[in-house]
Amino acid sequence: MKIVIIGASAAGITAAKTIKALDQATEVVVISKESIIHSRCMLHKYLDQERDEQSVSFVPQDFFEANAITWLKNTRVLGLNTEMKTLKTDGNQEISYDKLLIATGAAYFIPPVPGLREATNVYGFRDLKDAQLLDAECRTAKNAVVIGAGLVGMDAAVALLKRGLNVTVIEMMDGIMGLQLDEKSAQTYQTLFEGQGASFLLSEKVVSVDLDKAHRGHLIHLASGKTVPADFIVVAAGVRPSYDFLEGTAIQTNRGITVGDDMRTNIQDVYAAGDVTGLSGIWPNAMKQGKIAATNMLGGSALYTDRYALKNTANFYGLTTLSLGNINPEPEENCDVSIRQDHKNYQKIVSKDGVILGVIFQGDIRNTGFWQYLIKNKINVSGIDKSIFDLSYADFYGVDKETGEYHYAV
Amino acid sequence: MKRIIIDREKCDGCLNCNVACISAHQEGSNFYTVNLQGVDSETRNFIKFDSKTGYTPIFCRHCDEPECVLSCMSGALEKDPETGHVQYDETKCAACFMCVMNCPYGVLKPDTRTRTKLIKCDFCEDKKDGPSCVAACPKKAIEVKEVSL
């Protein structure tokens, strides 16, 4: 059997690895537009020059050779024929498959702001190529502007600050990392960034960008009337799943390729996994989807049921944070909000009727992994007679006497 | 694979396993010279106490389906196909701590001092007598046994 995988990031690589671990004899072909395998979560470490092209990889350098996987790098898929089971590449190659996994991920989105899309010095921060283009800009630029203060925008800001640039971050929401943090925990990070020289323009919207003769954006106009000078601009305003090449096929999409719990699409022998499904935008979930798709392509019956995706961690300037679930409840949700803090830590637990809905742990995140289980499985903790902050896995402890594996006794 | 099998009933919470773990990962120290106040004083195993349920030993399971490995974006965490143990390569780790977030049993933690690396059981793979915690347990509440995957 021949399995073709399009995409070589979390989902694609995990699938390739899983297939080869389960069945050496299956032929695996990975097609990627990239020529260097890299982890997008480490791009800021490339841009700040802590790592090079080799050390932003998340697989060993001999991954493809060692696993006997064919890798077509620098290759884009242009079209797909699901009846003939073939695909066409930009190198005019026609490649056949018995089973196909689409793991093409997502691409950054540049908002339709006058000047922004036209400018030649506006970049996303998604792939190694983006980081390389930014690296070149950093060599001559003084003023960098980041649009969007989500995790990706803040990753970019960290690297640009380390490169010694003046960094201004523009954000529509009234705090940074608005999806992961509340006012208090966001302010703590903002102060740390400001201490490194960053400036923030919050509750601000970019309305236009002035271009110079070379079509480089050099002045950003905000809705408030303020202007910000820029030598280059990083846009971190979200991503869109990448599946343009499906045009003309009957593969169902809805802001992502539609898949069942088994990661199959509506078309026989075509699977999808990772950000291209629109199910989640985080690395661990993409890996899991890739593994499940691989198992099923080989005739297994794995299901993607662990769909929880409201989770993230941050680690900036030595301050770590875990954020899970609903951390900014609206007043009408009538949630209980418990807060515990000291000079190094801020902890917030949101619950309702004994069920945890969300947590923020900023500072010490030791041994906090169990919270995700409680939240996603809606475990009622009201019967446990202790402070909610003192809960641990020990309160739900179950162990298999034979295998020694843990489980939750709830 | 070999796994540390836990008999919770036998544990009397002496924390010798904690001290042994700290010592095993503190260069040049032994049970008598271990510096528990040191910045590198980090245990990889935990005993929780509750007045109703008593002592609960929480040790890395080197799970059959390790969530930590499936959340690692740098390739630093891998389940060794030979030993079955989940090993951590500090040089690859980018300290995102998604593994800490995804460990269902809350076993993992960042290092307290720098938050640049993960503190995780390595099964004392470099020690010929096996896990130091097991050797230090006076109650045989933890024992290394062969389990089938």
Coordinates of C-alpha atoms in Angstrom, one line a residue:
Chain A
M1 CA 0.0 0.0 0.0
K2 CA 1.1 3.5 -0.7
I3 CA 0.1 6.4 1.6
V4 CA 0.7 9.9 0.5
I5 CA 0.8 12.7 3.1
I6 CA 0.6 16.3 2.2
G7 CA 2.2 18.5 4.8
A8 CA 5.2 18.0 7.1
S9 CA 4.4 19.6 10.4
A10 CA 2.8 18.2 13.6
A11 CA 0.0 16.2 12.0
G12 CA 1.9 15.0 8.8
I13 CA 5.1 14.0 10.5
T14 CA 3.3 12.3 13.4
A15 CA 1.2 10.3 10.9
A16 CA 4.3 9.3 8.8
K17 CA 6.1 8.2 12.0
T18 CA 3.1 6.3 13.2
I19 CA 2.5 4.4 9.9
K20 CA 6.2 3.3 9.8
A21 CA 6.1 2.2 13.5
L22 CA 2.9 0.1 12.9
D23 CA 3.9 -1.3 9.5
Q24 CA 7.3 -0.9 7.9
A25 CA 6.1 -2.3 4.6
T26 CA 3.7 0.5 3.8
E27 CA 5.1 2.9 1.3
V28 CA 5.0 6.5 2.7
V29 CA 5.5 9.6 0.6
V30 CA 5.5 13.0 2.3
I31 CA 5.0 16.1 0.2
S32 CA 5.8 19.5 1.6
K33 CA 6.3 23.0 0.4
E34 CA 9.1 23.5 3.0
S35 CA 12.6 22.3 2.4
I36 CA 13.4 22.2 6.1
I37 CA 11.3 20.5 8.7
H38 CA 10.6 22.8 11.6
S39 CA 8.4 23.4 14.6
R40 CA 6.5 26.6 14.2
C41 CA 6.3 26.9 18.0
M42 CA 10.1 27.5 17.9
L43 CA 10.2 30.1 15.2
H44 CA 10.9 32.9 17.8
K45 CA 14.0 31.0 18.8
Y46 CA 15.2 31.1 15.2
L47 CA 14.4 34.8 14.8
D48 CA 16.2 35.7 18.1
Q49 CA 19.2 33.6 16.9
E50 CA 19.2 31.2 19.8
R51 CA 18.6 28.3 17.3
D52 CA 19.5 27.7 13.7
E53 CA 17.7 25.9 10.8
Q54 CA 18.7 22.5 12.2
S55 CA 17.8 23.1 15.8
V56 CA 14.3 24.3 15.1
S57 CA 13.5 20.8 13.7
F58 CA 11.3 18.5 15.8
V59 CA 12.6 15.3 14.2
P60 CA 16.2 14.0 13.9
Q61 CA 18.0 15.2 10.8
D62 CA 17.9 11.6 9.3
F63 CA 14.2 11.2 10.0
F64 CA 13.1 10.4 6.4
E65 CA 16.1 8.1 5.6
A66 CA 16.0 6.3 8.9
N67 CA 12.2 5.6 8.5
A68 CA 12.5 4.8 4.7
I69 CA 10.0 7.6 3.9
T70 CA 10.1 9.4 0.5
W71 CA 10.1 13.1 1.0
L72 CA 9.3 15.5 -1.8
K73 CA 10.4 18.8 -0.5
N74 CA 9.9 22.2 -2.1
T75 CA 6.8 20.8 -3.6
R76 CA 3.3 22.2 -3.7
V77 CA 0.2 20.2 -4.5
L78 CA -1.8 22.0 -7.2
G79 CA -4.7 19.6 -7.7
L80 CA -6.3 16.3 -6.7
N81 CA -8.3 13.7 -8.6
T82 CA -10.0 11.5 -6.0
E83 CA -11.5 9.2 -8.7
M84 CA -8.1 8.4 -10.3
K85 CA -6.5 8.7 -6.9
T86 CA -3.8 11.0 -8.1
L87 CA -2.4 14.4 -7.3
K88 CA -0.5 16.9 -9.3
T89 CA 2.4 18.9 -8.1
D90 CA 3.9 22.2 -9.2
G91 CA 6.8 20.2 -10.6
N92 CA 4.3 18.8 -13.0
Q93 CA 4.6 15.4 -11.4
E94 CA 1.5 13.1 -11.1
I95 CA 1.6 11.1 -8.0
S96 CA -0.7 8.2 -7.2
Y97 CA -1.9 7.1 -3.8
D98 CA -3.9 4.3 -2.2
K99 CA -4.7 6.5 0.7
L100 CA -4.2 10.2 1.2
L101 CA -3.7 12.3 4.3
I102 CA -4.2 16.1 3.9
A103 CA -2.2 17.8 6.6
T104 CA -1.5 21.1 4.9
G105 CA -2.1 23.2 8.0
A106 CA -3.2 26.8 7.9
A107 CA -1.8 30.1 6.5
Y108 CA -1.7 33.5 8.2
F109 CA -4.4 36.0 7.3
I110 CA -3.7 39.6 6.5
P111 CA -6.8 41.8 7.2
P112 CA -8.1 43.8 4.3
V113 CA -6.7 47.1 5.6
P114 CA -5.7 49.6 2.9
G115 CA -2.0 49.4 2.3
L116 CA -1.4 46.3 4.5
R117 CA -1.9 43.7 1.8
E118 CA -0.1 45.8 -0.8
A119 CA 3.0 46.5 1.3
T120 CA 6.1 44.5 0.5
N121 CA 7.4 44.7 4.1
V122 CA 4.5 43.0 5.8
Y123 CA 5.0 39.5 7.1
G124 CA 3.2 36.7 8.9
F125 CA 5.0 34.6 11.5
R126 CA 4.0 31.1 10.6
D127 CA 6.7 29.2 8.8
L128 CA 10.5 29.2 8.8
K129 CA 10.4 31.2 5.6
D130 CA 8.6 34.0 7.4
A131 CA 11.2 34.0 10.2
Q132 CA 14.0 34.1 7.6
L133 CA 12.4 37.1 5.9
L134 CA 12.1 38.8 9.2
D135 CA 15.7 38.0 10.1
A136 CA 16.8 39.8 7.0
E137 CA 14.7 42.9 7.9
C138 CA 16.1 42.8 11.5
R139 CA 19.6 43.4 10.1
T140 CA 18.8 47.0 9.0
A141 CA 15.5 48.0 10.7
K142 CA 15.0 50.0 13.8
N143 CA 11.2 50.1 14.3
A144 CA 9.2 46.9 14.2
V145 CA 5.4 46.8 14.6
V146 CA 3.5 43.7 15.6
I147 CA -0.2 43.7 14.8
G148 CA -2.0 41.3 17.1
A149 CA -1.0 40.5 20.8
G150 CA -2.0 36.8 20.8
L151 CA 0.6 34.1 21.6
V152 CA 2.1 34.3 18.1
G153 CA 2.4 38.1 18.2
M154 CA 4.0 37.9 21.6
D155 CA 6.4 35.2 20.4
A156 CA 7.4 37.6 17.5
A157 CA 7.8 40.5 19.9
V158 CA 10.1 38.6 22.2
A159 CA 12.4 37.8 19.4
L160 CA 12.4 41.3 17.9
L161 CA 13.1 42.8 21.3
K162 CA 16.1 40.5 21.7
R163 CA 17.3 41.7 18.3
G164 CA 17.4 45.2 19.7
L165 CA 14.6 46.7 17.8
N166 CA 12.0 49.2 19.0
V167 CA 8.9 47.1 19.1
T168 CA 5.3 48.4 19.1
V169 CA 2.4 45.9 19.6
I170 CA -1.0 47.0 18.3
E171 CA -4.0 45.0 19.6
M172 CA -7.8 45.4 19.2
M173 CA -8.6 43.9 22.6
D174 CA -7.9 45.8 25.8
G175 CA -5.2 43.3 27.0
I176 CA -2.6 41.1 25.6
M177 CA -3.2 37.4 25.0
G178 CA -6.9 38.0 25.5
L179 CA -7.9 34.4 24.7
Q180 CA -5.6 33.0 27.4
L181 CA -5.3 35.6 30.1
D182 CA -7.5 37.8 32.3
E183 CA -6.8 41.4 33.1
K184 CA -4.5 40.8 36.0
S185 CA -2.4 38.0 34.4
A186 CA -2.1 40.0 31.1
Q187 CA -0.9 43.1 32.9
T188 CA 1.9 41.1 34.6
Y189 CA 3.2 40.0 31.2
Q190 CA 2.7 43.4 29.7
T191 CA 4.9 44.9 32.4
L192 CA 7.6 42.3 31.7
F193 CA 7.5 43.2 28.0
E194 CA 7.6 46.9 28.7
G195 CA 10.6 46.3 30.9
Q196 CA 12.3 44.9 27.8
G197 CA 11.4 48.0 25.8
A198 CA 8.1 47.1 24.2
S199 CA 5.3 49.6 23.7
F200 CA 1.7 48.6 23.6
L201 CA -1.3 50.3 21.8
L202 CA -4.3 48.4 23.1
S203 CA -8.0 48.8 22.1
E204 CA -6.6 50.1 18.8
K205 CA -7.5 49.3 15.3
V206 CA -5.3 49.7 12.2
V207 CA -7.2 51.7 9.6
S208 CA -4.5 52.2 6.9
V209 CA -0.8 52.0 6.1
D210 CA 1.1 54.6 4.1
L211 CA 3.4 53.1 1.4
D212 CA 6.6 54.7 0.2
K213 CA 7.8 54.6 -3.5
A214 CA 9.1 51.1 -3.0
H215 CA 5.7 50.0 -1.7
R216 CA 7.0 49.5 1.8
G217 CA 4.6 50.4 4.6
H218 CA 6.2 53.1 6.7
L219 CA 3.4 54.7 8.7
I220 CA 0.5 53.0 10.3
H221 CA -2.7 54.9 11.0
L222 CA -4.9 53.9 13.9
A223 CA -8.6 54.4 14.5
S224 CA -7.8 56.8 17.4
G225 CA -5.9 59.0 15.0
K226 CA -2.5 58.0 16.3
T227 CA 0.2 57.1 13.9
V228 CA 3.1 54.6 14.3
P229 CA 6.2 54.5 12.2
A230 CA 7.4 51.2 11.0
D231 CA 10.4 49.8 9.1
F232 CA 8.5 46.5 8.8
I233 CA 5.3 44.9 10.1
V234 CA 4.4 41.5 11.5
V235 CA 0.8 40.5 11.3
A236 CA -0.4 38.0 13.8
A237 CA -4.1 38.3 13.4
G238 CA -5.1 34.7 13.0
V239 CA -4.9 31.9 10.4
R240 CA -7.1 30.2 7.8
P241 CA -7.0 26.5 6.9
S242 CA -5.1 25.8 3.6
Y243 CA -6.9 23.7 1.1
D244 CA -7.1 25.8 -2.1
F245 CA -5.9 22.8 -4.1
L246 CA -9.2 20.9 -3.3
E247 CA -11.0 23.0 -5.8
G248 CA -12.9 20.8 -8.2
T249 CA -13.0 17.9 -5.8
A250 CA -16.1 16.8 -3.9
I251 CA -14.3 16.9 -0.5
Q252 CA -16.5 18.6 2.0
T253 CA -15.2 21.7 3.7
N254 CA -16.6 24.1 6.2
R255 CA -13.9 26.5 7.4
G256 CA -11.7 23.5 7.3
I257 CA -11.8 20.0 5.8
T258 CA -14.7 18.2 7.4
V259 CA -13.7 15.0 9.1
G260 CA -15.4 12.4 11.3
D261 CA -13.9 11.2 14.6
D262 CA -11.9 8.8 12.6
M263 CA -10.3 11.7 10.6
R264 CA -11.8 10.5 7.3
T265 CA -13.3 13.0 4.9
N266 CA -16.5 12.3 3.0
I267 CA -14.3 10.8 0.1
Q268 CA -13.1 7.2 0.2
D269 CA -9.5 6.9 1.3
V270 CA -8.9 10.6 1.9
Y271 CA -8.2 11.7 5.4
A272 CA -7.3 15.0 6.9
A273 CA -5.6 16.0 10.2
G274 CA -4.2 19.1 11.9
D275 CA -5.0 22.7 11.5
V276 CA -6.5 22.1 8.0
T277 CA -9.5 20.5 9.7
G278 CA -10.2 23.7 11.7
L279 CA -10.8 21.5 14.8
S280 CA -8.0 23.0 16.8
G281 CA -5.0 25.3 16.3
I282 CA -2.7 23.8 18.8
W283 CA 0.3 21.5 18.3
P284 CA -0.7 18.6 20.7
N285 CA -4.1 18.2 19.1
A286 CA -2.6 18.2 15.6
M287 CA -0.2 15.4 16.6
K288 CA -3.0 13.4 18.1
Q289 CA -5.1 13.8 14.9
G290 CA -2.1 12.7 12.8
K291 CA -1.6 9.6 14.9
I292 CA -5.3 8.7 14.7
A293 CA -5.5 9.2 11.0
A294 CA -2.4 7.0 10.5
T295 CA -3.9 4.2 12.7
N296 CA -7.1 4.3 10.7
M297 CA -5.4 4.4 7.3
L298 CA -3.8 1.1 8.2
G299 CA -7.2 -0.4 9.1
G300 CA -7.3 0.4 12.8
S301 CA -10.2 2.0 14.6
A302 CA -8.9 5.0 16.6
L303 CA -11.2 7.9 17.3
Y304 CA -10.5 11.6 18.0
T305 CA -12.6 12.0 21.1
D306 CA -10.2 14.1 23.1
R307 CA -11.2 17.3 21.3
Y308 CA -10.6 19.8 24.1
A309 CA -8.7 22.7 22.6
L310 CA -9.2 25.6 25.0
K311 CA -5.8 25.1 26.4
N312 CA -2.4 26.8 26.3
T313 CA 0.8 27.5 28.1
A314 CA 3.0 30.6 27.9
N315 CA 6.6 31.1 29.0
F316 CA 7.9 34.6 28.6
Y317 CA 10.9 36.0 30.5
G318 CA 10.8 33.1 32.9
L319 CA 7.2 33.6 33.9
T320 CA 5.1 30.5 33.0
T321 CA 1.4 30.4 32.7
L322 CA -1.2 27.6 32.2
S323 CA -4.6 28.7 30.8
L324 CA -7.5 26.3 30.4
G325 CA -11.1 26.8 29.4
N326 CA -13.4 29.7 30.2
I327 CA -11.2 32.1 32.2
N328 CA -13.2 35.3 31.6
P329 CA -16.8 34.4 32.4
E330 CA -19.5 37.0 31.8
P331 CA -21.4 38.1 34.9
E332 CA -24.7 36.5 33.6
E333 CA -23.0 33.1 33.6
N334 CA -23.1 33.3 37.4
C335 CA -19.8 31.5 37.9
D336 CA -17.8 31.2 41.1
V337 CA -14.4 32.8 40.7
S338 CA -11.7 31.8 43.2
I339 CA -8.5 33.7 43.3
R340 CA -5.3 33.0 45.3
Q341 CA -2.1 35.0 44.9
D342 CA 1.2 35.8 46.5
H343 CA 4.1 37.9 45.3
K344 CA 5.1 35.3 42.7
N345 CA 1.9 33.6 41.8
Y346 CA -1.6 34.3 40.5
Q347 CA -4.1 31.5 40.4
K348 CA -7.7 31.8 39.3
I349 CA -10.3 29.0 39.2
V350 CA -13.7 29.5 37.5
S351 CA -16.4 27.0 38.5
K352 CA -20.1 26.6 38.5
D353 CA -22.1 24.1 40.6
G354 CA -19.0 22.2 41.6
V355 CA -17.7 21.8 38.0
I356 CA -14.5 23.6 37.0
L357 CA -14.8 25.6 33.8
G358 CA -11.5 27.3 33.6
V359 CA -8.2 28.0 35.3
I360 CA -5.2 30.4 35.1
F361 CA -2.0 29.4 36.9
Q362 CA 0.6 32.1 36.5
G363 CA 4.0 31.6 38.1
D364 CA 4.2 28.1 39.5
I365 CA 2.6 25.6 37.1
R366 CA 4.0 22.5 38.7
N367 CA 1.8 19.4 38.6
T368 CA -1.1 21.2 37.0
G369 CA -1.7 18.7 34.2
F370 CA -4.7 17.1 36.0
W371 CA -6.8 20.3 35.7
Q372 CA -7.4 19.7 32.0
Y373 CA -8.9 16.3 32.8
L374 CA -11.3 17.8 35.4
I375 CA -12.4 20.5 33.0
K376 CA -12.9 18.6 29.8
N377 CA -14.6 15.7 31.6
K378 CA -16.8 18.1 33.7
I379 CA -15.9 16.3 36.9
N380 CA -17.9 17.5 39.9
V381 CA -15.5 18.4 42.7
S382 CA -18.1 19.8 45.2
G383 CA -18.0 16.6 47.3
I384 CA -14.3 16.9 48.0
D385 CA -13.8 18.5 51.4
K386 CA -10.8 20.7 50.8
S387 CA -9.8 24.0 49.3
I388 CA -10.3 23.9 45.5
F389 CA -6.6 25.1 45.2
D390 CA -5.5 22.0 47.0
L391 CA -7.0 19.5 44.6
S392 CA -4.6 17.1 42.9
Y393 CA -4.7 13.9 40.9
A394 CA -4.6 12.1 44.3
D395 CA -8.2 13.0 44.9
F396 CA -9.2 10.9 41.8
Y397 CA -6.5 8.2 42.1
G398 CA -7.0 4.9 40.4
V399 CA -4.3 2.4 39.5
D400 CA -4.4 -0.9 37.6
K401 CA -2.8 -3.5 39.8
E402 CA -1.5 -5.5 36.8
T403 CA -0.2 -2.9 34.4
G404 CA 0.4 -0.1 36.9
E405 CA -1.3 2.4 34.6
Y406 CA -3.2 5.2 36.3
H407 CA -6.8 6.2 35.6
Y408 CA -9.4 8.5 37.1
A409 CA -11.6 6.9 39.8
V410 CA -14.6 9.2 39.4
Chain B
M1 CA 8.5 -2.9 29.8
K2 CA 9.6 -2.2 33.3
R3 CA 7.3 0.0 35.4
I4 CA 7.3 1.1 39.0
I5 CA 4.3 -0.7 40.5
I6 CA 2.7 1.1 43.4
D7 CA 1.0 -0.4 46.4
R8 CA -0.6 2.6 48.0
E9 CA -1.6 0.7 51.2
K10 CA 2.1 0.0 52.0
C11 CA 3.2 3.7 51.7
D12 CA 3.7 5.4 55.1
G13 CA 4.7 8.8 53.6
C14 CA 8.3 8.8 54.8
L15 CA 9.4 10.6 51.6
N16 CA 12.6 8.6 51.2
C17 CA 11.6 8.3 47.6
N18 CA 11.7 12.1 47.3
V19 CA 15.1 12.4 48.8
A20 CA 16.5 9.6 46.7
C21 CA 15.2 11.2 43.6
I22 CA 16.6 14.6 44.4
S23 CA 20.0 13.0 45.3
A24 CA 20.1 10.9 42.2
H25 CA 19.8 14.0 40.1
Q26 CA 22.1 16.3 42.1
E27 CA 25.6 15.9 40.9
G28 CA 28.0 14.3 43.3
S29 CA 25.5 13.9 46.2
N30 CA 24.4 10.8 48.0
F31 CA 21.7 10.1 50.6
Y32 CA 23.8 11.7 53.4
T33 CA 25.2 14.7 51.5
V34 CA 22.1 15.6 49.5
N35 CA 21.3 19.4 49.6
L36 CA 17.6 19.7 50.0
Q37 CA 17.9 23.5 50.1
G38 CA 19.8 23.6 46.8
V39 CA 18.4 25.3 43.7
D40 CA 18.6 21.9 41.9
S41 CA 16.6 20.1 44.7
E42 CA 13.9 18.7 42.5
T43 CA 11.9 15.6 43.1
R44 CA 10.2 13.7 40.2
N45 CA 7.9 11.8 42.4
F46 CA 5.3 13.0 44.8
I47 CA 3.4 11.7 47.9
K48 CA 0.1 13.4 48.6
F49 CA -1.5 13.2 52.1
D50 CA -5.1 13.4 52.9
S51 CA -6.5 12.7 56.3
K52 CA -9.2 10.4 54.9
T53 CA -7.4 8.5 52.2
G54 CA -3.9 8.5 53.7
Y55 CA -0.8 8.6 51.5
T56 CA -1.0 8.6 47.7
P57 CA 2.3 8.0 45.7
I58 CA 2.2 9.8 42.3
F59 CA 5.0 8.6 40.0
C60 CA 5.5 8.9 36.3
R61 CA 3.9 5.9 34.6
H62 CA 5.9 6.2 31.3
C63 CA 2.4 5.7 29.9
D64 CA 1.5 3.3 27.1
E65 CA 0.0 6.3 25.3
P66 CA 2.1 9.1 26.7
E67 CA 0.3 12.4 26.4
C68 CA 3.5 14.3 27.1
V69 CA 5.2 12.9 24.0
L70 CA 2.1 13.6 21.9
S71 CA 2.3 17.3 23.0
C72 CA 6.0 17.9 22.5
M73 CA 6.7 20.4 19.7
S74 CA 10.5 20.1 19.8
G75 CA 11.1 16.4 19.7
A76 CA 12.6 16.5 23.2
L77 CA 10.2 13.8 24.6
E78 CA 10.3 10.4 23.0
K79 CA 9.0 7.0 24.1
D80 CA 12.0 4.6 23.7
P81 CA 10.7 1.7 21.6
E82 CA 13.2 -0.7 23.4
T83 CA 12.6 0.2 27.0
G84 CA 9.2 1.7 26.8
H85 CA 10.4 4.6 28.9
V86 CA 9.6 8.2 28.0
Q87 CA 13.0 10.0 27.8
Y88 CA 13.6 13.7 27.8
D89 CA 16.4 15.4 25.9
E90 CA 17.1 18.8 27.5
T91 CA 19.1 20.0 24.6
K92 CA 16.1 19.8 22.3
C93 CA 13.5 21.2 24.7
A94 CA 12.2 24.7 24.0
A95 CA 10.5 25.0 27.4
C96 CA 6.9 25.6 26.1
F97 CA 5.6 23.2 28.8
M98 CA 2.6 21.9 26.8
C99 CA 3.7 18.5 28.3
V100 CA 3.0 19.9 31.8
M101 CA -0.4 21.0 30.6
N102 CA -1.2 17.6 29.0
C103 CA 0.0 15.1 31.6
P104 CA -3.3 13.8 32.9
Y105 CA -1.9 13.0 36.3
G106 CA 0.0 16.2 36.9
V107 CA 3.4 14.5 37.3
L108 CA 5.4 16.9 35.2
K109 CA 6.8 20.3 36.2
P110 CA 9.2 23.0 34.9
D111 CA 12.4 23.4 36.8
T112 CA 11.8 25.8 39.6
R113 CA 14.8 28.0 39.2
T114 CA 15.0 28.8 35.5
R115 CA 11.8 27.4 34.0
T116 CA 13.9 26.4 30.9
K117 CA 13.7 22.7 31.3
L118 CA 11.3 19.9 32.3
I119 CA 11.7 17.9 35.5
K120 CA 10.7 14.3 34.7
C121 CA 11.4 10.7 35.8
D122 CA 14.2 9.2 33.7
F123 CA 13.8 5.8 35.4
C124 CA 17.4 6.3 36.6
E125 CA 18.4 4.8 33.3
D126 CA 22.1 5.5 34.0
K127 CA 22.1 3.6 37.3
K128 CA 22.7 -0.1 37.2
D129 CA 20.5 -0.8 40.2
G130 CA 17.5 0.9 38.6
P131 CA 15.3 3.6 40.0
S132 CA 16.7 5.3 43.1
C133 CA 13.3 5.8 44.7
V134 CA 12.5 2.1 44.6
A135 CA 15.9 1.3 46.2
A136 CA 15.1 3.8 48.9
C137 CA 11.6 2.7 49.8
P138 CA 11.7 0.9 53.2
K139 CA 8.2 -0.4 52.8
K140 CA 8.4 -1.9 49.3
A141 CA 5.4 0.2 48.4
I142 CA 7.1 0.8 45.1
E143 CA 8.7 -2.0 43.1
V144 CA 10.0 -2.4 39.6
K145 CA 8.1 -5.0 37.7
E146 CA 7.9 -6.2 34.1
V147 CA 4.5 -5.4 32.6
S148 CA 3.2 -6.2 29.1
L149 CA 2.3 -3.3 26.9

